[in-house]
Short mmCIF file of C-alpha atoms in Angstrom, two decimals:
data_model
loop_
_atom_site.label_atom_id
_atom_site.label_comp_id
_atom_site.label_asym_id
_atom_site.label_seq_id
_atom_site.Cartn_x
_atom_site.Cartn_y
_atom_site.Cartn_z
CA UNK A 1084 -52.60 11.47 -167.92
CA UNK A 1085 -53.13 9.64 -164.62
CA UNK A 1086 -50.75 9.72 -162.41
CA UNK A 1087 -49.47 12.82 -160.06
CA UNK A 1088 -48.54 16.05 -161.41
CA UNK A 1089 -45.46 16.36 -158.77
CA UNK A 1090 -44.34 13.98 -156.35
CA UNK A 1091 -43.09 15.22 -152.97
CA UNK A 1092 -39.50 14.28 -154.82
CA UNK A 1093 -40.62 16.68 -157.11
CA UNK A 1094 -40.66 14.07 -160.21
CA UNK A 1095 -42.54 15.53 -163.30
CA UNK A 1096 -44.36 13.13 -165.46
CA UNK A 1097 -43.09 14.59 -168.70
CA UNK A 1098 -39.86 16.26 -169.99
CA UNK A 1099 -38.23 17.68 -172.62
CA UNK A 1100 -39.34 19.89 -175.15
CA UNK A 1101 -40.56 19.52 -178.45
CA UNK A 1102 -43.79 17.11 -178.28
CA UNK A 1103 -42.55 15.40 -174.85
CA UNK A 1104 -44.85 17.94 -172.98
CA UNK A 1105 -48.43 16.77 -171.03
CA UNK A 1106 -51.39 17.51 -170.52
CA UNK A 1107 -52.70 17.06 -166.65
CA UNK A 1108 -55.87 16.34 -164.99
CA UNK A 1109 -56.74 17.49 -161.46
CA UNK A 1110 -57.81 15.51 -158.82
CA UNK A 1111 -60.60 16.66 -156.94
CA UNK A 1112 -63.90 17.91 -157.91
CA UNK A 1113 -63.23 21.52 -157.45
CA UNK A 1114 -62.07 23.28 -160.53
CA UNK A 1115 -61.70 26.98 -160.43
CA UNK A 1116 -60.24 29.45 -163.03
CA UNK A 1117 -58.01 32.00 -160.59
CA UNK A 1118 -56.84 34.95 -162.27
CA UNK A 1119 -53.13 35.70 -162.77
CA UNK A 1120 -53.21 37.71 -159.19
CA UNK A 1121 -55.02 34.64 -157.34
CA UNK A 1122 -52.58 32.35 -158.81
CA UNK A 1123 -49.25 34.58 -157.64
CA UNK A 1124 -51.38 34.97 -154.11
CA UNK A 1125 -51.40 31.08 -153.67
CA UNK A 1126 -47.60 30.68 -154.74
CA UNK A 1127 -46.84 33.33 -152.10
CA UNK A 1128 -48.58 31.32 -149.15
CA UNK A 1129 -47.17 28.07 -150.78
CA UNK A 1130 -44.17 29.14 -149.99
CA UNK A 1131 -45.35 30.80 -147.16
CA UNK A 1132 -45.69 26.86 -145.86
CA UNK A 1133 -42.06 26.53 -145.85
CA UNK A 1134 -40.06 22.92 -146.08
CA UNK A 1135 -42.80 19.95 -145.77
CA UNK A 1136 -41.56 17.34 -144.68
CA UNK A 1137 -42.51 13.83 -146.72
CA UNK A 1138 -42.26 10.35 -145.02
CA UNK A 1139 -39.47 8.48 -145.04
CA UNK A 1140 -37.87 6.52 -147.82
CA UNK A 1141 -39.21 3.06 -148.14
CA UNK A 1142 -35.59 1.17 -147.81
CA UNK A 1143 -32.41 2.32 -146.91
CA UNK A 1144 -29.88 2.86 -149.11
CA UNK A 1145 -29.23 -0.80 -149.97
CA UNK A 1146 -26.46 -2.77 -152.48
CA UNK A 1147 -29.37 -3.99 -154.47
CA UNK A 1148 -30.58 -0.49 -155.34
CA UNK A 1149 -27.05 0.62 -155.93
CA UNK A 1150 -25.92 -2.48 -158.09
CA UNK A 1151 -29.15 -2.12 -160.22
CA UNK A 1152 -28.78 1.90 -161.25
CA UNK A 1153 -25.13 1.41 -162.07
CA UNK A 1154 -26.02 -1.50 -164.34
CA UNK A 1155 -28.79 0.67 -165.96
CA UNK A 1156 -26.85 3.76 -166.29
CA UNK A 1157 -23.31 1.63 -167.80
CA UNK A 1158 -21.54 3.54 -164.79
CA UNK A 1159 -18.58 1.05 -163.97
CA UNK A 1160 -16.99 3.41 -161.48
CA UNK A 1161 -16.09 0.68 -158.34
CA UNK A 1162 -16.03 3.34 -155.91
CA UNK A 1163 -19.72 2.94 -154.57
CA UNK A 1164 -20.01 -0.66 -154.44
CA UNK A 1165 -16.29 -1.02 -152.89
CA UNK A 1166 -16.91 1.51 -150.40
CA UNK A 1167 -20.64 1.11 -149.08
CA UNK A 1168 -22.09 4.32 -150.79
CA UNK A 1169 -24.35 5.67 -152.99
CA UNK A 1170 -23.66 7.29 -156.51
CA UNK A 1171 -24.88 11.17 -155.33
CA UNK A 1172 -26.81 11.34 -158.46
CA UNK A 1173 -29.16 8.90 -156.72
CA UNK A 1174 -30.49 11.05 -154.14
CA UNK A 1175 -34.29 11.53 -155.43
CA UNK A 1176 -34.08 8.03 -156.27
CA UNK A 1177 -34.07 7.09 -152.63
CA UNK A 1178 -37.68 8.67 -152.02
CA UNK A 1179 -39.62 8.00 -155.29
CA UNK A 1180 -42.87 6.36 -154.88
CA UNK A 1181 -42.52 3.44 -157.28
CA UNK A 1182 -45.28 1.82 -158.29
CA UNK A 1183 -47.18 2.33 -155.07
CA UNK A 1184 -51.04 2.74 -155.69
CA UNK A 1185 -51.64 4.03 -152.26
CA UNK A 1186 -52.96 7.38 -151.09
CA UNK A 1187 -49.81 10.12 -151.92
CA UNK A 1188 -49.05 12.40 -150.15
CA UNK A 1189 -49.20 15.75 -150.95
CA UNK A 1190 -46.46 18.47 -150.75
CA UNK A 1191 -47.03 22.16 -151.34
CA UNK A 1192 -46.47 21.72 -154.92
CA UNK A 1193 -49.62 19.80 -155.49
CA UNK A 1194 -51.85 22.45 -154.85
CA UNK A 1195 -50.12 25.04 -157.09
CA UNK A 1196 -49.69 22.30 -159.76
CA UNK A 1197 -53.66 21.65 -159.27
CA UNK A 1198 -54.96 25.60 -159.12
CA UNK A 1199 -52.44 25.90 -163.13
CA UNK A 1200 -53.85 22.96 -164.36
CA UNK A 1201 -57.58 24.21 -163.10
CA UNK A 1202 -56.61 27.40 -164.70
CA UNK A 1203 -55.77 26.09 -168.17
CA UNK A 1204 -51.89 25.77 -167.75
CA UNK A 1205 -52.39 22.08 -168.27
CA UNK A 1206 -49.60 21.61 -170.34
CA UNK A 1207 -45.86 20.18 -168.28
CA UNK A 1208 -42.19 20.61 -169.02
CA UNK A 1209 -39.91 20.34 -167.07
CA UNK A 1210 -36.57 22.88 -167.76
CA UNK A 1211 -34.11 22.75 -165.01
CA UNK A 1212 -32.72 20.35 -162.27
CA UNK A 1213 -30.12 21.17 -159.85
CA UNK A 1214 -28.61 19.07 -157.15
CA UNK A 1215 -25.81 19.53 -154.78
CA UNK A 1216 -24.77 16.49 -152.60
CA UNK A 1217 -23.14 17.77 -149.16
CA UNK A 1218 -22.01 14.41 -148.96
CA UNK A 1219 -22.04 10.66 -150.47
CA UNK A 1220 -24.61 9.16 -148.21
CA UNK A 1221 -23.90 5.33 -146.88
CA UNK A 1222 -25.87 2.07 -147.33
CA UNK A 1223 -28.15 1.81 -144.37
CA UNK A 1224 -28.95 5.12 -143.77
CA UNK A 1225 -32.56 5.93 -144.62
CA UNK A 1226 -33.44 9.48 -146.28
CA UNK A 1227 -36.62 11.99 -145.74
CA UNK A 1228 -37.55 14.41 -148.18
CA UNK A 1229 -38.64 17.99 -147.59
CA UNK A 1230 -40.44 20.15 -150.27
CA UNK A 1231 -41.02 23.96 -150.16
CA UNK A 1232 -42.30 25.41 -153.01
CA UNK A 1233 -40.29 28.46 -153.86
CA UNK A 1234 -41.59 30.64 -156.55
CA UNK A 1235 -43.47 31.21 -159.22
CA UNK A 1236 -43.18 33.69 -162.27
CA UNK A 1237 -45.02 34.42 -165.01
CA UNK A 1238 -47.40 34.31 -166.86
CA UNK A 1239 -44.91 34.54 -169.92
CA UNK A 1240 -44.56 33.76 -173.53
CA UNK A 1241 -43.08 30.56 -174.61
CA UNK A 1242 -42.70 28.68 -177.47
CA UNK A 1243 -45.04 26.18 -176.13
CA UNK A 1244 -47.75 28.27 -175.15
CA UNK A 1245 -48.61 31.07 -172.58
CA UNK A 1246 -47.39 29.67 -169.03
CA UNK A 1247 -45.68 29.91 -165.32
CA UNK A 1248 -42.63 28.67 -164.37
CA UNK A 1249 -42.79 27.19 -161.02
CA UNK A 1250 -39.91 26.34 -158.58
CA UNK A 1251 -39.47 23.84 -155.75
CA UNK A 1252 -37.20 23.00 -153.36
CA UNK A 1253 -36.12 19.46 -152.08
CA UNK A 1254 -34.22 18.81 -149.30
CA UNK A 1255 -33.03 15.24 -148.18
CA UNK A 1256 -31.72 14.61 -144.44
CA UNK A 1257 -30.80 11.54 -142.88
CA UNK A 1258 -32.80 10.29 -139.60
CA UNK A 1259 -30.29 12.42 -137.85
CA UNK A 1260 -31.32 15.42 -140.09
CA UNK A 1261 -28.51 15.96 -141.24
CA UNK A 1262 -29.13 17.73 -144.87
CA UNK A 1263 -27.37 15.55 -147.52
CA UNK A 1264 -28.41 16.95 -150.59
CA UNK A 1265 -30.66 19.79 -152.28
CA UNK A 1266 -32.64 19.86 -155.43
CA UNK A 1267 -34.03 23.11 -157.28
CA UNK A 1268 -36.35 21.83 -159.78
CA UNK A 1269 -38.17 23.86 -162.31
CA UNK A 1270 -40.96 23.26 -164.46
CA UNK A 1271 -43.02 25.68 -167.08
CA UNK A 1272 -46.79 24.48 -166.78
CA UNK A 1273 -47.94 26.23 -170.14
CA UNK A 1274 -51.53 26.59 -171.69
CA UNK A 1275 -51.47 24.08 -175.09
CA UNK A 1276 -52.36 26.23 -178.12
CA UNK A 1277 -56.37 25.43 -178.74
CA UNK A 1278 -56.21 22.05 -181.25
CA UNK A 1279 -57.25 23.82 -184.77
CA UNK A 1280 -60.49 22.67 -186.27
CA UNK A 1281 -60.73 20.00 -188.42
CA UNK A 1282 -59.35 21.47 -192.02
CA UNK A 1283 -62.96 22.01 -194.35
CA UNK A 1284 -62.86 19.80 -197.25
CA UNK A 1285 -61.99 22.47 -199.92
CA UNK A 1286 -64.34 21.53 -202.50
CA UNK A 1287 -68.01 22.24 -201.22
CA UNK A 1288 -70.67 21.99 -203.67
CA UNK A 1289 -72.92 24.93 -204.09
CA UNK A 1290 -76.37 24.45 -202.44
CA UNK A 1291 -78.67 26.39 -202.95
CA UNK A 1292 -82.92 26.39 -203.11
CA UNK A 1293 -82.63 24.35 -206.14
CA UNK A 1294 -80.36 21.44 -204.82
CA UNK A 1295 -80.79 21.57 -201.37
CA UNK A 1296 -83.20 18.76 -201.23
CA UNK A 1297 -80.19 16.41 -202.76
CA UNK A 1298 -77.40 17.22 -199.89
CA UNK A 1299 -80.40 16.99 -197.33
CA UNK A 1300 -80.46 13.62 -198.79
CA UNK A 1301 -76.97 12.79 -198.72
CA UNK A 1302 -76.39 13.34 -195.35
CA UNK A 1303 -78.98 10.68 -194.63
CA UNK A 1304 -78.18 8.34 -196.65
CA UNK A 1305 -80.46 8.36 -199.35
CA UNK A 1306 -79.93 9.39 -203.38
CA UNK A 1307 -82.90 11.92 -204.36
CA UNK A 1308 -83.33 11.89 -207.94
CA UNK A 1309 -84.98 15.48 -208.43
CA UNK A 1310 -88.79 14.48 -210.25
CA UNK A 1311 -91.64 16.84 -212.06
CA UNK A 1312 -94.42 16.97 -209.57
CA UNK A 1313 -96.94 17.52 -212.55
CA UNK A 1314 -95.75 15.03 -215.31
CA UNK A 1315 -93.70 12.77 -213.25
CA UNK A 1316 -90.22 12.70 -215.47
CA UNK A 1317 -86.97 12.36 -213.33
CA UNK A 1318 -84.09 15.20 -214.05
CA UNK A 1319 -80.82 15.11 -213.10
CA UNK A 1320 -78.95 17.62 -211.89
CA UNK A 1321 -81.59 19.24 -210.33
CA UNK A 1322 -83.14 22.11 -212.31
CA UNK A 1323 -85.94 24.88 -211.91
CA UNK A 1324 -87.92 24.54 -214.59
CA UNK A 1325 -88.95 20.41 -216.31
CA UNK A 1326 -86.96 20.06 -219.62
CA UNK A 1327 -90.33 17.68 -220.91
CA UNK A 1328 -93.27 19.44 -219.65
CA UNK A 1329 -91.82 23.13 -218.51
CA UNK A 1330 -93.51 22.38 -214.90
CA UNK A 1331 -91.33 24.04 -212.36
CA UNK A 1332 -93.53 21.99 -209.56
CA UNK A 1333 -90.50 19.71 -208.31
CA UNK A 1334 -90.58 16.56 -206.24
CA UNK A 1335 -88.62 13.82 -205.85
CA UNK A 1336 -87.50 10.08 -205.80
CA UNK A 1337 -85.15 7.97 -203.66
CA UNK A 1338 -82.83 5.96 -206.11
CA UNK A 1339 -82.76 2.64 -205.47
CA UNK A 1340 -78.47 3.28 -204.92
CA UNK A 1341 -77.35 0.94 -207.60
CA UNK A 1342 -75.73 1.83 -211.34
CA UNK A 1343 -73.35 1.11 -214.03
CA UNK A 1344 -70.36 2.53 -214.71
CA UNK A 1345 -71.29 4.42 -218.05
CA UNK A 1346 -68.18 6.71 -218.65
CA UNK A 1347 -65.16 7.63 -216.64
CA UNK A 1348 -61.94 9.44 -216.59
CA UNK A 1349 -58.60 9.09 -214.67
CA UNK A 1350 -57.25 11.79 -212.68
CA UNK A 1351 -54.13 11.94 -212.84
CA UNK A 1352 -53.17 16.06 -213.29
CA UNK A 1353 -52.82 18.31 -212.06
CA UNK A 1354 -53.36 18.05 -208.24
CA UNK A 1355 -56.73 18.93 -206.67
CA UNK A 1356 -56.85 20.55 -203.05
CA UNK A 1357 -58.46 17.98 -201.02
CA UNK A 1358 -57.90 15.36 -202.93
CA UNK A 1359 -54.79 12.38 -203.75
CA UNK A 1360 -54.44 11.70 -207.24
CA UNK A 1361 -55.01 9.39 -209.03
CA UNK A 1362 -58.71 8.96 -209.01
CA UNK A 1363 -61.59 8.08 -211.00
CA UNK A 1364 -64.76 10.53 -211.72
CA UNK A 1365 -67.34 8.61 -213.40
CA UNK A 1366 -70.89 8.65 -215.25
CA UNK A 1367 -73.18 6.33 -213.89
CA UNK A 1368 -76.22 5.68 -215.27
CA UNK A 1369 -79.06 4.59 -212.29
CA UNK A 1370 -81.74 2.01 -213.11
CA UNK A 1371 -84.15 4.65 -212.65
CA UNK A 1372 -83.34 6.53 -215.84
CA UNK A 1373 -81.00 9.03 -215.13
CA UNK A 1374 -77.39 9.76 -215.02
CA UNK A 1375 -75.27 11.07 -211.72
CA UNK A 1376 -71.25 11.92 -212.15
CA UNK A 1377 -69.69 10.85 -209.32
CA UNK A 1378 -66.14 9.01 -207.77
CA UNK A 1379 -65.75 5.41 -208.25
CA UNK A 1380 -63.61 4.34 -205.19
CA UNK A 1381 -62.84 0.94 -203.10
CA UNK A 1382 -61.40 0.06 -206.78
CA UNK A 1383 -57.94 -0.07 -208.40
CA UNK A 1384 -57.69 2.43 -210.65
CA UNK A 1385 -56.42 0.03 -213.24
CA UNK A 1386 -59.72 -2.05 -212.52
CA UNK A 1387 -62.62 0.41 -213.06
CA UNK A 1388 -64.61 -1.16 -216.48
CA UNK A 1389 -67.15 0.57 -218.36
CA UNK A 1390 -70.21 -1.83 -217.27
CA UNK A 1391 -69.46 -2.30 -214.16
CA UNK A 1392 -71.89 -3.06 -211.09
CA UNK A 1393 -71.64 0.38 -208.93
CA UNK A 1394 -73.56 0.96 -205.41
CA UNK A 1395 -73.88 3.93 -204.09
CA UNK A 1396 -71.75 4.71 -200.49
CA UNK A 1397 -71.43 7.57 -198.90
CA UNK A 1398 -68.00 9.56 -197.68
CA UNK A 1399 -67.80 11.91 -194.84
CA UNK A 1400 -65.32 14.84 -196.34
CA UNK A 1401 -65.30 17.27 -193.13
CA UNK A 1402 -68.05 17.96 -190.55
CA UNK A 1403 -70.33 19.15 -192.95
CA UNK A 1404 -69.81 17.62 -196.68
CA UNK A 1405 -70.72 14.20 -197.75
CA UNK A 1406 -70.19 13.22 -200.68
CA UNK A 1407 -72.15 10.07 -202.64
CA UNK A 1408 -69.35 7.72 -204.30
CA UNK A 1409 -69.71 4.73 -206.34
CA UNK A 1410 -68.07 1.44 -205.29
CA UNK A 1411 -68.09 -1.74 -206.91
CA UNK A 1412 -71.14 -3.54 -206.02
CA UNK A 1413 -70.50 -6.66 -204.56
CA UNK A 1414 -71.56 -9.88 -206.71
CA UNK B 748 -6.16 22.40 -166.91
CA UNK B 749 -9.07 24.98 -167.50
CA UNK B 750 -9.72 24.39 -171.27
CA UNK B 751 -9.44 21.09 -171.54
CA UNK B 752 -12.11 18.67 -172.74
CA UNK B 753 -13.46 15.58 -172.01
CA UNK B 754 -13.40 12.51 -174.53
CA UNK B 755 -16.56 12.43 -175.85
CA UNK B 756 -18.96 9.74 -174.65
CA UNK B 757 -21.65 7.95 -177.05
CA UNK B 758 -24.72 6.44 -175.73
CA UNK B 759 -27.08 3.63 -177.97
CA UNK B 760 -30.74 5.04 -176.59
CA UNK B 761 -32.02 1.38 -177.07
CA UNK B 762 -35.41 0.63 -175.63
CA UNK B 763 -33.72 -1.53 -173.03
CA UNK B 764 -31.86 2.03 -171.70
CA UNK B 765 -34.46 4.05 -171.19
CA UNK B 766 -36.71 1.29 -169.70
CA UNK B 767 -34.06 0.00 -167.56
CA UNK B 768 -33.23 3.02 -166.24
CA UNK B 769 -36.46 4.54 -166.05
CA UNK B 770 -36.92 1.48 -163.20
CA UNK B 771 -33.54 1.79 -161.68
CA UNK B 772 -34.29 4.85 -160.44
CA UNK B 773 -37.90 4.23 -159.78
CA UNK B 774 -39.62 6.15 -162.38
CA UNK B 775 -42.53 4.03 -163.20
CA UNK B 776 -43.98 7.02 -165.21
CA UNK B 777 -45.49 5.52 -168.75
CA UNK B 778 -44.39 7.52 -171.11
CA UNK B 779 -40.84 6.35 -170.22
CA UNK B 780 -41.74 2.58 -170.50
CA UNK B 781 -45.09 2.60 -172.59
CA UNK B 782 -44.36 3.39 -176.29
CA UNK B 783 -48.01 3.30 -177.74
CA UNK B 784 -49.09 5.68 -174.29
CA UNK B 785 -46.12 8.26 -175.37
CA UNK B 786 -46.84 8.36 -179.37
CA UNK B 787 -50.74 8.53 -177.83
CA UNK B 788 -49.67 11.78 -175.67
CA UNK B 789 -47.21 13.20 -178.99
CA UNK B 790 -43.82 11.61 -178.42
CA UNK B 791 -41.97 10.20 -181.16
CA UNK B 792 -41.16 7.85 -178.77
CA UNK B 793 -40.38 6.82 -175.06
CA UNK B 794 -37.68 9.08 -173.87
CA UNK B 795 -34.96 9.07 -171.29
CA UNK B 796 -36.54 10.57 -167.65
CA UNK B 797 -35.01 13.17 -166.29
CA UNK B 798 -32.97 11.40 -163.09
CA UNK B 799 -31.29 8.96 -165.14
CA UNK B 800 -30.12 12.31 -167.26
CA UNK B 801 -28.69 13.11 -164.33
CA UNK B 802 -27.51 9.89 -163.90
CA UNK B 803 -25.59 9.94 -167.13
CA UNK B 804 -24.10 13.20 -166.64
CA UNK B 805 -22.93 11.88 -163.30
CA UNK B 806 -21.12 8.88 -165.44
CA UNK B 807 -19.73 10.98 -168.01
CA UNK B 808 -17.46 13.00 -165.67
CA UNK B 809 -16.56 10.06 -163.32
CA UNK B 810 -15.91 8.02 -166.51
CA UNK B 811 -12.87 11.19 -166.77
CA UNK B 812 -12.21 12.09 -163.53
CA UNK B 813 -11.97 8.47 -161.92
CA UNK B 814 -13.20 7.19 -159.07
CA UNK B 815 -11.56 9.23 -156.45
CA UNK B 816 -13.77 12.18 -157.55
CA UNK B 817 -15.81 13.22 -155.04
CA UNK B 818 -19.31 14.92 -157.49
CA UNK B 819 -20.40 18.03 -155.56
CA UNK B 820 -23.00 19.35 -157.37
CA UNK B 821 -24.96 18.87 -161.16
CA UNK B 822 -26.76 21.48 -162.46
CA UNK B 823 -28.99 20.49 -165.76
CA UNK B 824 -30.74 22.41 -168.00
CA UNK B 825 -33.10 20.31 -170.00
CA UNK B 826 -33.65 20.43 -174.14
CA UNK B 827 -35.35 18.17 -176.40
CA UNK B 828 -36.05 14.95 -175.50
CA UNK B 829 -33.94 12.16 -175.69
CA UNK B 830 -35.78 9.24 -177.65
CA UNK B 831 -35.33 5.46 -177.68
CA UNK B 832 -33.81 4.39 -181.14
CA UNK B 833 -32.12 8.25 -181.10
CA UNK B 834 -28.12 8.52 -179.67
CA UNK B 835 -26.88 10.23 -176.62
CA UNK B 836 -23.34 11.99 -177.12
CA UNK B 837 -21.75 13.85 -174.02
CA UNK B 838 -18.92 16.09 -174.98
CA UNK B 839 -17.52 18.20 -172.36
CA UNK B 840 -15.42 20.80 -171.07
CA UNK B 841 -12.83 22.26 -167.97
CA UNK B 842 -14.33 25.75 -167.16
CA UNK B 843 -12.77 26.44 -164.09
CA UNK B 844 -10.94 25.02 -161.43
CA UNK B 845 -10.28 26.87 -157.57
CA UNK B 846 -7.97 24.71 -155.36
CA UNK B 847 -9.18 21.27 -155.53
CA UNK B 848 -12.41 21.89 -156.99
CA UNK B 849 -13.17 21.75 -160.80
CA UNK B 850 -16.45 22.88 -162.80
CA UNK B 851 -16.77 21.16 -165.55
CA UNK B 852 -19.03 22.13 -168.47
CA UNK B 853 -21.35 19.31 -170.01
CA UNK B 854 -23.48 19.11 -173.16
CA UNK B 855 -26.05 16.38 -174.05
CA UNK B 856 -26.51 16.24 -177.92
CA UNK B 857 -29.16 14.05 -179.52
CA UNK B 858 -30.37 13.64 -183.34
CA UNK B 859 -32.96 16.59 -182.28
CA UNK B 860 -30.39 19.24 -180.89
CA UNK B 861 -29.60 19.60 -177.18
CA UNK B 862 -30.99 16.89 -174.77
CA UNK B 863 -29.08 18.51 -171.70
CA UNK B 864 -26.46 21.50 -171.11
CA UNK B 865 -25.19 22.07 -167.81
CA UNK B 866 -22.40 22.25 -165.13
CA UNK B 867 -20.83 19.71 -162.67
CA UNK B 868 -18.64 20.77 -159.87
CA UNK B 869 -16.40 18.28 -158.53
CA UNK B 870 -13.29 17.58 -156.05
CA UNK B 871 -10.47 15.82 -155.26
CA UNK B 872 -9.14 14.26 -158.18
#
């Protein structure tokens, strides 16, 4: 989000419910957690400010404004463009910023916006707007906005979080200040429920002193091939004790990442957590003398061959698993 | 008089709409223009801003009343968003009426449930 949290017109960058809300940065370099009391202190001398008067509206009301909305909205009703006046539901239109990238001013909103958002309420929807038009105002006469922030309640339970609902006030008066029409506006600036942690892959392996040496591996990127440190033969999986020599002195070797397919079955049934079926657990024998079960992936299911070239590759499963696969190695 | 309802009033939320009158009323706010930006920040989509739901509200009872209305006040209550590609119906009804002025009750209905509920006063028709 880059833009303002609240105009002086009181505009909110996000509406609706249900996924429209935002989250809002704070400009400034001061960011301060108040507590609930702090937060209700501020609102009271926000409001304490009273009406704050915003500059002026860039144009008049002009024909060109007026000719555009009606097009946009479908409204066909001649009365405005026959009679030199503005559709009332217009007014805030009047004093918007546009796209101008100047300095902006700031109402007594923005600080109250700022101190939530610095506070964790970072989240915006807005959930009422109210306008009464004293009268239809004329092409050619040019309209100021006034702001007064006007309350603030909470903090409260929502369905979007834990927030405040705040309240302003905008008043807009012609160069005579005359008041043509009001706006209540209401927003709830809520605290987003904390994003959940990335889901653990559900099928860890069990590590333990005897295989810990081959996920250590893994997550480097290299294949260790368990070995006896006295006579040398290679073992996999990893065991205490040498099946030749009945050493339990271990070691062991880097593969060289490379295998045939030797065996392999299709997945198909029932459904494993983690996992989209079909796919293809496989035997692969290693140049090196041993065999390592393993997925064969980046491959069609219908195109996995006994004999088939496999390299080694390696999958990230969650923040702490990866697994070795087998993919076709490339000719 | 009290009682009566309004003809109901369909609305196509085409991108065109909500872009066009997201800049008719000088909303240059991205997430009403900017599709990838909105579906980045959790929208479905881009969605209607919240003066041209005024806007339409505004429409829908002139559409009814006619032009010698005179709108005093809107009063909206905001729901779900309304999304480009999603529809806009306005259905309405006469809630009370004291000398020349009427109140009119309006609902908002997209695919989602409620975009808008809310009242408009107005005189002089």
């Amino acid at each position: 989000m880059t833009d303002r949290t609240a105009s002086t017109d009181g505009t909110e960058r996000t509406e609706g419910t249900e996924g429209t809300e935002g989250t809002e940065g704070t400009e400034g370099t001061e960011r301060r957690t108040m507590t609930d009391e702090e937060l209700h202190e501020l609102a009271g001398k926000q409001t304490a400010l009273g009406e704050v008067r915003g500059a002026p509206a860039a144009d008049p009301v002009n024909v060109p404004m007026i000719r555009h909305w009606l097009a946009a909205m479908g409204d066909e009703n001649p009365r405005y463009l026959e009679q030199g006046l503005a559709p009332p539901a217009m007014a805030q239109v009047w004093t918007m910023p546009g796209l101008s990238r100047g300095q902006k001013e700031r109402s007594p909103v923005d600080d109250m916006m700022s101190a939530l958002n610095d506070s964790g309420y970072t989240g915006v929807v807005a959930t009422n707007c109210e306008q009464t038009y004293h009268r239809y105002v004329r092409v050619g006469e040019r309209l100021t906005p006034a702001t007064r922030f006007s309350g603030l309640a909470g903090p409260k339970r929502t369905a979007l979080g834990v927030g405040y609902f705040a309240t302003w006030n905008i008043t807009w008066y012609t160069e005579d200040d005359e008041p043509v029409a009001d706006m209540m506006f209401r927003v709830l600036k809520f605290r987003p429920p904390a994003a959940k942690a990335a889901e653990p892959y559900p099928l860890q392996p069990a590590v333990n002193q005897d295989t810990a040496f081959f996920w250590e591996g893994v997550n480097r990127g290299e294949l260790r091939i368990q070995s006896c440190a006295d006579c040398g033969e290679l073992r996999h999986p990893p065991g205490p004790l040498c099946p030749h020599c009945r050493s339990a002195e271990r070691a062991y070797r880097l593969a060289s990442g490379t295998g045939t397919l030797f065996s392999y079955v299709v997945h198909h049934h029932p459904p494993v957590p983690g996992r989209e079926t079909p796919f293809v657990v496989g035997v692969v024998e290693l140049p090196e003398g041993v065999r390592i079960v393993g997925n064969v992936v980046n491959c069609p299911v219908e195109e996995v061959r006994i004999g088939m070239p496999l390299r080694v590759t390696y999958r990230r499963m969650d923040d702490r698993l990866v697994l070795p696969m087998w993919a076709p190695e490339e000719p | 008089m009290i009682g009566d309802a309004l003809p109901e009033l369909s609305i196509d939320l085409t991108p065109t709409m909500v872009v066009s009158t997201a800049l008719a009323t000088m909303d240059y706010t991205p997430v009403h223009h900017d599709t990838a930006l909105a579906r980045a920040q959790g929208s479905t989509d881009i969605f209607l801003n919240i003066l041209t739901t005024m806007g339409l509200v505004e429409r829908y009872v002139t559409d009814w009343a006619g032009p010698e209305a005179v709108i005093r006040s809107i009063d909206v209550k905001l729901g779900v968003p309304a999304y480009a590609g999603d529809r806009l119906t306005f259905s309405g009804t006469v809630v009370a009426g004291e000398g020349a002025r009427l109140t009119v009750e309006v609902r908002g209905r997209v695919s989602l449930g409620e975009h808008a509920t809310g009242t408009v006063t107005l005189e002089g028709q």
